[in-house]
Amino acid sequence: ATGVNLGSPTAADNCAGFTVSSNAPAQFPVGTNVVTWTVTDFSGNSATCQQQVIVHDTQNPTITCPGNITTNANASGCGAVVNYTVSFSDNCSGAILHQTSGLPSGAVFPSGTTTNSFVVTDAGGNTATCSFTVTVTDTQVPAFTRPADKTISFTSGCGYDASPAITGDVTDEQDNCSTGIQ
């Protein structure tokens, strides 16, 4: 705290003339501060008293998250490495940043949407929060292997019973986002 108006002490002496001074600093830190006032008369006699100046930090810190992030999954997997920066500041030292949900910067984010939330708390207990989403999209086309061609000959009748049909194998092996479907 700067520019604190401490007021003026009341002083009196049996003889005319005295001076009043204090050890008040130009800036008071957060917490309880003691100011010592001294009154000295022209004969050199002095008396002191103390005044407490209690400074509370009521100013919230600030925090800045990046905007929402959208990226494609890596070609070899079902997620993507995502780097980001969260910044914060406070009028007093000692603020601490804590992630409350999501994944840290540099982690592999899975396909889908992940919400990352943060809170910064300063020494006075004041807080600020921010959040953003990371959306990873699987853009890899699944691989498909069709069954072999079949040639059917009829020895009698005019048709073929196709009920035990043969199907192909469908897999998403390129990015491992799902298992094979048959």
PDB file of C-alpha atoms in Angstrom:
ATOM      1  CA  ALA A   1       0.000   0.000   0.000  1.00  0.00           C
ATOM      2  CA  THR A   2       1.343   3.414  -0.935  1.00  0.00           C
ATOM      3  CA  GLY A   3       0.013   6.864  -0.154  1.00  0.00           C
ATOM      4  CA  VAL A   4      -1.544   5.706   3.131  1.00  0.00           C
ATOM      5  CA  ASN A   5      -3.074   8.553   5.119  1.00  0.00           C
ATOM      6  CA  LEU A   6      -2.008   7.754   8.685  1.00  0.00           C
ATOM      7  CA  GLY A   7      -3.674  10.759  10.242  1.00  0.00           C
ATOM      8  CA  SER A   8      -1.907  12.887  12.840  1.00  0.00           C
ATOM      9  CA  PRO A   9      -1.314  12.023  16.481  1.00  0.00           C
ATOM     10  CA  THR A  10      -2.402  14.398  19.192  1.00  0.00           C
ATOM     11  CA  ALA A  11       0.524  15.747  21.221  1.00  0.00           C
ATOM     12  CA  ALA A  12       0.815  18.239  24.069  1.00  0.00           C
ATOM     13  CA  ASP A  13       3.625  19.519  26.259  1.00  0.00           C
ATOM     14  CA  ASN A  14       3.806  21.750  29.341  1.00  0.00           C
ATOM     15  CA  CYS A  15       6.047  24.133  27.383  1.00  0.00           C
ATOM     16  CA  ALA A  16       5.414  25.514  23.963  1.00  0.00           C
ATOM     17  CA  GLY A  17       7.109  23.902  20.978  1.00  0.00           C
ATOM     18  CA  PHE A  18       7.633  20.294  19.981  1.00  0.00           C
ATOM     19  CA  THR A  19       8.102  18.175  16.857  1.00  0.00           C
ATOM     20  CA  VAL A  20       6.290  15.003  15.774  1.00  0.00           C
ATOM     21  CA  SER A  21       7.866  12.340  13.517  1.00  0.00           C
ATOM     22  CA  SER A  22       7.282   8.712  12.546  1.00  0.00           C
ATOM     23  CA  ASN A  23       9.154   5.837  10.989  1.00  0.00           C
ATOM     24  CA  ALA A  24       6.375   5.180   8.452  1.00  0.00           C
ATOM     25  CA  PRO A  25       7.709   3.808   5.146  1.00  0.00           C
ATOM     26  CA  ALA A  26       6.566   5.093   1.773  1.00  0.00           C
ATOM     27  CA  GLN A  27       5.132   1.663   0.985  1.00  0.00           C
ATOM     28  CA  PHE A  28       3.552  -0.809   3.423  1.00  0.00           C
ATOM     29  CA  PRO A  29       3.734  -4.543   2.701  1.00  0.00           C
ATOM     30  CA  VAL A  30       0.733  -6.852   3.125  1.00  0.00           C
ATOM     31  CA  GLY A  31       0.209  -7.767   6.784  1.00  0.00           C
ATOM     32  CA  THR A  32       0.470  -5.916  10.091  1.00  0.00           C
ATOM     33  CA  ASN A  33       2.922  -3.027  10.137  1.00  0.00           C
ATOM     34  CA  VAL A  34       3.851  -1.006  13.236  1.00  0.00           C
ATOM     35  CA  VAL A  35       4.486   2.730  12.904  1.00  0.00           C
ATOM     36  CA  THR A  36       6.256   4.395  15.824  1.00  0.00           C
ATOM     37  CA  TRP A  37       5.388   8.058  16.410  1.00  0.00           C
ATOM     38  CA  THR A  38       7.801  10.215  18.403  1.00  0.00           C
ATOM     39  CA  VAL A  39       7.088  13.627  19.924  1.00  0.00           C
ATOM     40  CA  THR A  40      10.119  15.621  21.086  1.00  0.00           C
ATOM     41  CA  ASP A  41       9.934  18.930  22.900  1.00  0.00           C
ATOM     42  CA  PHE A  42      12.536  21.726  22.611  1.00  0.00           C
ATOM     43  CA  SER A  43      14.181  20.558  25.830  1.00  0.00           C
ATOM     44  CA  GLY A  44      14.962  17.169  24.237  1.00  0.00           C
ATOM     45  CA  ASN A  45      12.335  15.210  26.147  1.00  0.00           C
ATOM     46  CA  SER A  46      10.482  12.662  24.025  1.00  0.00           C
ATOM     47  CA  ALA A  47       7.609  10.215  24.148  1.00  0.00           C
ATOM     48  CA  THR A  48       6.539   7.509  21.695  1.00  0.00           C
ATOM     49  CA  CYS A  49       3.402   5.656  20.755  1.00  0.00           C
ATOM     50  CA  GLN A  50       2.678   2.999  18.171  1.00  0.00           C
ATOM     51  CA  GLN A  51       0.061   2.704  15.488  1.00  0.00           C
ATOM     52  CA  GLN A  52      -0.772  -0.493  13.576  1.00  0.00           C
ATOM     53  CA  VAL A  53      -1.293  -0.301   9.835  1.00  0.00           C
ATOM     54  CA  ILE A  54      -2.893  -3.528   8.599  1.00  0.00           C
ATOM     55  CA  VAL A  55      -2.753  -4.063   4.841  1.00  0.00           C
ATOM     56  CA  HIS A  56      -5.073  -6.656   3.253  1.00  0.00           C
ATOM     57  CA  ASP A  57      -4.616  -7.846  -0.327  1.00  0.00           C
ATOM     58  CA  THR A  58      -8.119  -7.782  -1.806  1.00  0.00           C
ATOM     59  CA  GLN A  59      -7.077  -7.569  -5.448  1.00  0.00           C
ATOM     60  CA  ASN A  60      -7.668 -10.728  -7.483  1.00  0.00           C
ATOM     61  CA  PRO A  61      -4.785 -12.075  -9.536  1.00  0.00           C
ATOM     62  CA  THR A  62      -5.171 -12.228 -13.310  1.00  0.00           C
ATOM     63  CA  ILE A  63      -4.976 -15.352 -15.452  1.00  0.00           C
ATOM     64  CA  THR A  64      -4.967 -15.833 -19.216  1.00  0.00           C
ATOM     65  CA  CYS A  65      -5.741 -19.100 -21.000  1.00  0.00           C
ATOM     66  CA  PRO A  66      -5.275 -19.627 -24.722  1.00  0.00           C
ATOM     67  CA  GLY A  67      -8.337 -19.760 -26.950  1.00  0.00           C
ATOM     68  CA  ASN A  68      -9.937 -23.098 -27.731  1.00  0.00           C
ATOM     69  CA  ILE A  69      -7.564 -25.368 -29.681  1.00  0.00           C
ATOM     70  CA  THR A  70      -8.613 -27.656 -32.551  1.00  0.00           C
ATOM     71  CA  THR A  71      -6.161 -30.060 -34.188  1.00  0.00           C
ATOM     72  CA  ASN A  72      -6.079 -33.326 -36.128  1.00  0.00           C
ATOM     73  CA  ALA A  73      -4.968 -36.625 -34.627  1.00  0.00           C
ATOM     74  CA  ASN A  74      -1.461 -37.795 -35.441  1.00  0.00           C
ATOM     75  CA  ALA A  75      -1.270 -40.168 -38.419  1.00  0.00           C
ATOM     76  CA  SER A  76       0.139 -42.927 -36.216  1.00  0.00           C
ATOM     77  CA  GLY A  77      -2.300 -42.650 -33.342  1.00  0.00           C
ATOM     78  CA  CYS A  78      -5.663 -41.604 -32.030  1.00  0.00           C
ATOM     79  CA  GLY A  79      -4.531 -38.402 -30.355  1.00  0.00           C
ATOM     80  CA  ALA A  80      -2.261 -35.406 -30.748  1.00  0.00           C
ATOM     81  CA  VAL A  81       0.471 -33.746 -28.712  1.00  0.00           C
ATOM     82  CA  VAL A  82      -0.778 -30.276 -27.783  1.00  0.00           C
ATOM     83  CA  ASN A  83       1.365 -27.501 -26.299  1.00  0.00           C
ATOM     84  CA  TYR A  84      -0.151 -24.400 -24.716  1.00  0.00           C
ATOM     85  CA  THR A  85       0.714 -21.626 -22.266  1.00  0.00           C
ATOM     86  CA  VAL A  86      -1.320 -20.292 -19.337  1.00  0.00           C
ATOM     87  CA  SER A  87      -0.031 -17.027 -17.846  1.00  0.00           C
ATOM     88  CA  PHE A  88      -0.885 -15.251 -14.604  1.00  0.00           C
ATOM     89  CA  SER A  89       0.166 -12.261 -12.532  1.00  0.00           C
ATOM     90  CA  ASP A  90      -0.660 -10.656  -9.203  1.00  0.00           C
ATOM     91  CA  ASN A  91      -0.017  -7.377  -7.440  1.00  0.00           C
ATOM     92  CA  CYS A  92       1.823  -9.287  -4.677  1.00  0.00           C
ATOM     93  CA  SER A  93       4.301 -12.135  -4.921  1.00  0.00           C
ATOM     94  CA  GLY A  94       3.414 -15.699  -4.026  1.00  0.00           C
ATOM     95  CA  ALA A  95       0.552 -16.484  -6.424  1.00  0.00           C
ATOM     96  CA  ILE A  96       0.285 -20.183  -7.341  1.00  0.00           C
ATOM     97  CA  LEU A  97      -1.207 -21.695 -10.526  1.00  0.00           C
ATOM     98  CA  HIS A  98      -3.069 -25.015 -10.269  1.00  0.00           C
ATOM     99  CA  GLN A  99      -4.689 -27.088 -13.040  1.00  0.00           C
ATOM    100  CA  THR A 100      -8.106 -28.370 -11.910  1.00  0.00           C
ATOM    101  CA  SER A 101      -9.051 -30.434 -14.998  1.00  0.00           C
ATOM    102  CA  GLY A 102      -7.647 -31.585 -18.318  1.00  0.00           C
ATOM    103  CA  LEU A 103      -4.135 -32.497 -19.380  1.00  0.00           C
ATOM    104  CA  PRO A 104      -0.827 -30.628 -19.037  1.00  0.00           C
ATOM    105  CA  SER A 105       0.832 -28.873 -21.948  1.00  0.00           C
ATOM    106  CA  GLY A 106       2.832 -31.320 -24.076  1.00  0.00           C
ATOM    107  CA  ALA A 107       0.565 -34.284 -23.282  1.00  0.00           C
ATOM    108  CA  VAL A 108      -1.094 -36.514 -25.873  1.00  0.00           C
ATOM    109  CA  PHE A 109      -4.727 -35.403 -26.000  1.00  0.00           C
ATOM    110  CA  PRO A 110      -7.160 -38.152 -27.090  1.00  0.00           C
ATOM    111  CA  SER A 111      -9.634 -37.813 -29.956  1.00  0.00           C
ATOM    112  CA  GLY A 112     -12.638 -35.798 -28.822  1.00  0.00           C
ATOM    113  CA  THR A 113     -12.849 -32.706 -26.632  1.00  0.00           C
ATOM    114  CA  THR A 114     -10.901 -32.186 -23.389  1.00  0.00           C
ATOM    115  CA  THR A 115     -11.632 -29.217 -21.109  1.00  0.00           C
ATOM    116  CA  ASN A 116      -8.597 -27.702 -19.367  1.00  0.00           C
ATOM    117  CA  SER A 117      -9.335 -25.548 -16.314  1.00  0.00           C
ATOM    118  CA  PHE A 118      -6.952 -23.528 -14.140  1.00  0.00           C
ATOM    119  CA  VAL A 119      -7.112 -21.462 -10.941  1.00  0.00           C
ATOM    120  CA  VAL A 120      -4.516 -19.028  -9.604  1.00  0.00           C
ATOM    121  CA  THR A 121      -4.543 -18.231  -5.867  1.00  0.00           C
ATOM    122  CA  ASP A 122      -2.529 -15.450  -4.257  1.00  0.00           C
ATOM    123  CA  ALA A 123      -1.208 -15.206  -0.699  1.00  0.00           C
ATOM    124  CA  GLY A 124      -4.299 -13.212   0.336  1.00  0.00           C
ATOM    125  CA  GLY A 125      -6.614 -16.049  -0.766  1.00  0.00           C
ATOM    126  CA  ASN A 126      -7.853 -14.169  -3.837  1.00  0.00           C
ATOM    127  CA  THR A 127      -8.448 -16.302  -6.933  1.00  0.00           C
ATOM    128  CA  ALA A 128      -9.011 -16.122 -10.677  1.00  0.00           C
ATOM    129  CA  THR A 129      -9.936 -18.925 -13.088  1.00  0.00           C
ATOM    130  CA  CYS A 130      -9.897 -19.673 -16.794  1.00  0.00           C
ATOM    131  CA  SER A 131     -10.540 -22.636 -19.067  1.00  0.00           C
ATOM    132  CA  PHE A 132     -10.331 -23.704 -22.699  1.00  0.00           C
ATOM    133  CA  THR A 133     -11.004 -26.818 -24.753  1.00  0.00           C
ATOM    134  CA  VAL A 134      -8.716 -28.973 -26.861  1.00  0.00           C
ATOM    135  CA  THR A 135     -10.551 -30.812 -29.650  1.00  0.00           C
ATOM    136  CA  VAL A 136      -8.671 -33.566 -31.475  1.00  0.00           C
ATOM    137  CA  THR A 137     -10.307 -34.812 -34.669  1.00  0.00           C
ATOM    138  CA  ASP A 138      -9.644 -38.256 -36.154  1.00  0.00           C
ATOM    139  CA  THR A 139      -9.300 -37.587 -39.898  1.00  0.00           C
ATOM    140  CA  GLN A 140      -7.706 -40.926 -40.835  1.00  0.00           C
ATOM    141  CA  VAL A 141      -9.745 -43.000 -43.290  1.00  0.00           C
ATOM    142  CA  PRO A 142     -10.216 -46.595 -42.143  1.00  0.00           C
ATOM    143  CA  ALA A 143      -8.653 -49.351 -44.252  1.00  0.00           C
ATOM    144  CA  PHE A 144     -11.027 -51.746 -46.030  1.00  0.00           C
ATOM    145  CA  THR A 145     -10.265 -55.122 -47.583  1.00  0.00           C
ATOM    146  CA  ARG A 146     -13.072 -56.537 -49.657  1.00  0.00           C
ATOM    147  CA  PRO A 147     -13.608 -60.270 -49.963  1.00  0.00           C
ATOM    148  CA  ALA A 148     -12.274 -62.055 -53.016  1.00  0.00           C
ATOM    149  CA  ASP A 149     -14.485 -62.219 -56.116  1.00  0.00           C
ATOM    150  CA  LYS A 150     -16.570 -65.379 -56.355  1.00  0.00           C
ATOM    151  CA  THR A 151     -17.696 -67.246 -59.439  1.00  0.00           C
ATOM    152  CA  ILE A 152     -20.722 -69.483 -58.935  1.00  0.00           C
ATOM    153  CA  SER A 153     -21.876 -72.156 -61.346  1.00  0.00           C
ATOM    154  CA  PHE A 154     -25.388 -73.577 -61.272  1.00  0.00           C
ATOM    155  CA  THR A 155     -25.861 -77.247 -61.920  1.00  0.00           C
ATOM    156  CA  SER A 156     -29.573 -77.213 -61.427  1.00  0.00           C
ATOM    157  CA  GLY A 157     -32.266 -74.659 -60.800  1.00  0.00           C
ATOM    158  CA  CYS A 158     -32.297 -71.020 -61.626  1.00  0.00           C
ATOM    159  CA  GLY A 159     -30.888 -69.327 -58.575  1.00  0.00           C
ATOM    160  CA  TYR A 160     -28.324 -69.244 -55.842  1.00  0.00           C
ATOM    161  CA  ASP A 161     -28.960 -69.002 -52.106  1.00  0.00           C
ATOM    162  CA  ALA A 162     -26.872 -66.002 -50.963  1.00  0.00           C
ATOM    163  CA  SER A 163     -27.945 -66.110 -47.309  1.00  0.00           C
ATOM    164  CA  PRO A 164     -24.536 -67.276 -46.008  1.00  0.00           C
ATOM    165  CA  ALA A 165     -22.951 -64.160 -47.555  1.00  0.00           C
ATOM    166  CA  ILE A 166     -19.264 -63.489 -47.048  1.00  0.00           C
ATOM    167  CA  THR A 167     -18.286 -60.051 -45.781  1.00  0.00           C
ATOM    168  CA  GLY A 168     -15.039 -58.121 -45.895  1.00  0.00           C
ATOM    169  CA  ASP A 169     -12.917 -56.922 -43.021  1.00  0.00           C
ATOM    170  CA  VAL A 170     -13.054 -53.245 -42.034  1.00  0.00           C
ATOM    171  CA  THR A 171     -10.328 -51.960 -39.758  1.00  0.00           C
ATOM    172  CA  ASP A 172      -9.101 -48.586 -38.600  1.00  0.00           C
ATOM    173  CA  GLU A 173      -5.509 -49.755 -38.417  1.00  0.00           C
ATOM    174  CA  GLN A 174      -4.038 -46.518 -39.700  1.00  0.00           C
ATOM    175  CA  ASP A 175      -4.767 -44.602 -36.525  1.00  0.00           C
ATOM    176  CA  ASN A 176      -5.822 -47.239 -34.018  1.00  0.00           C
ATOM    177  CA  CYS A 177      -8.997 -45.359 -33.057  1.00  0.00           C
ATOM    178  CA  SER A 178     -11.215 -48.469 -33.092  1.00  0.00           C
ATOM    179  CA  THR A 179     -10.982 -52.202 -33.501  1.00  0.00           C
ATOM    180  CA  GLY A 180     -11.748 -54.133 -36.685  1.00  0.00           C
ATOM    181  CA  ILE A 181     -15.387 -54.604 -37.615  1.00  0.00           C
ATOM    182  CA  GLN A 182     -16.554 -57.740 -39.363  1.00  0.00           C
TER     183      GLN A 182
END
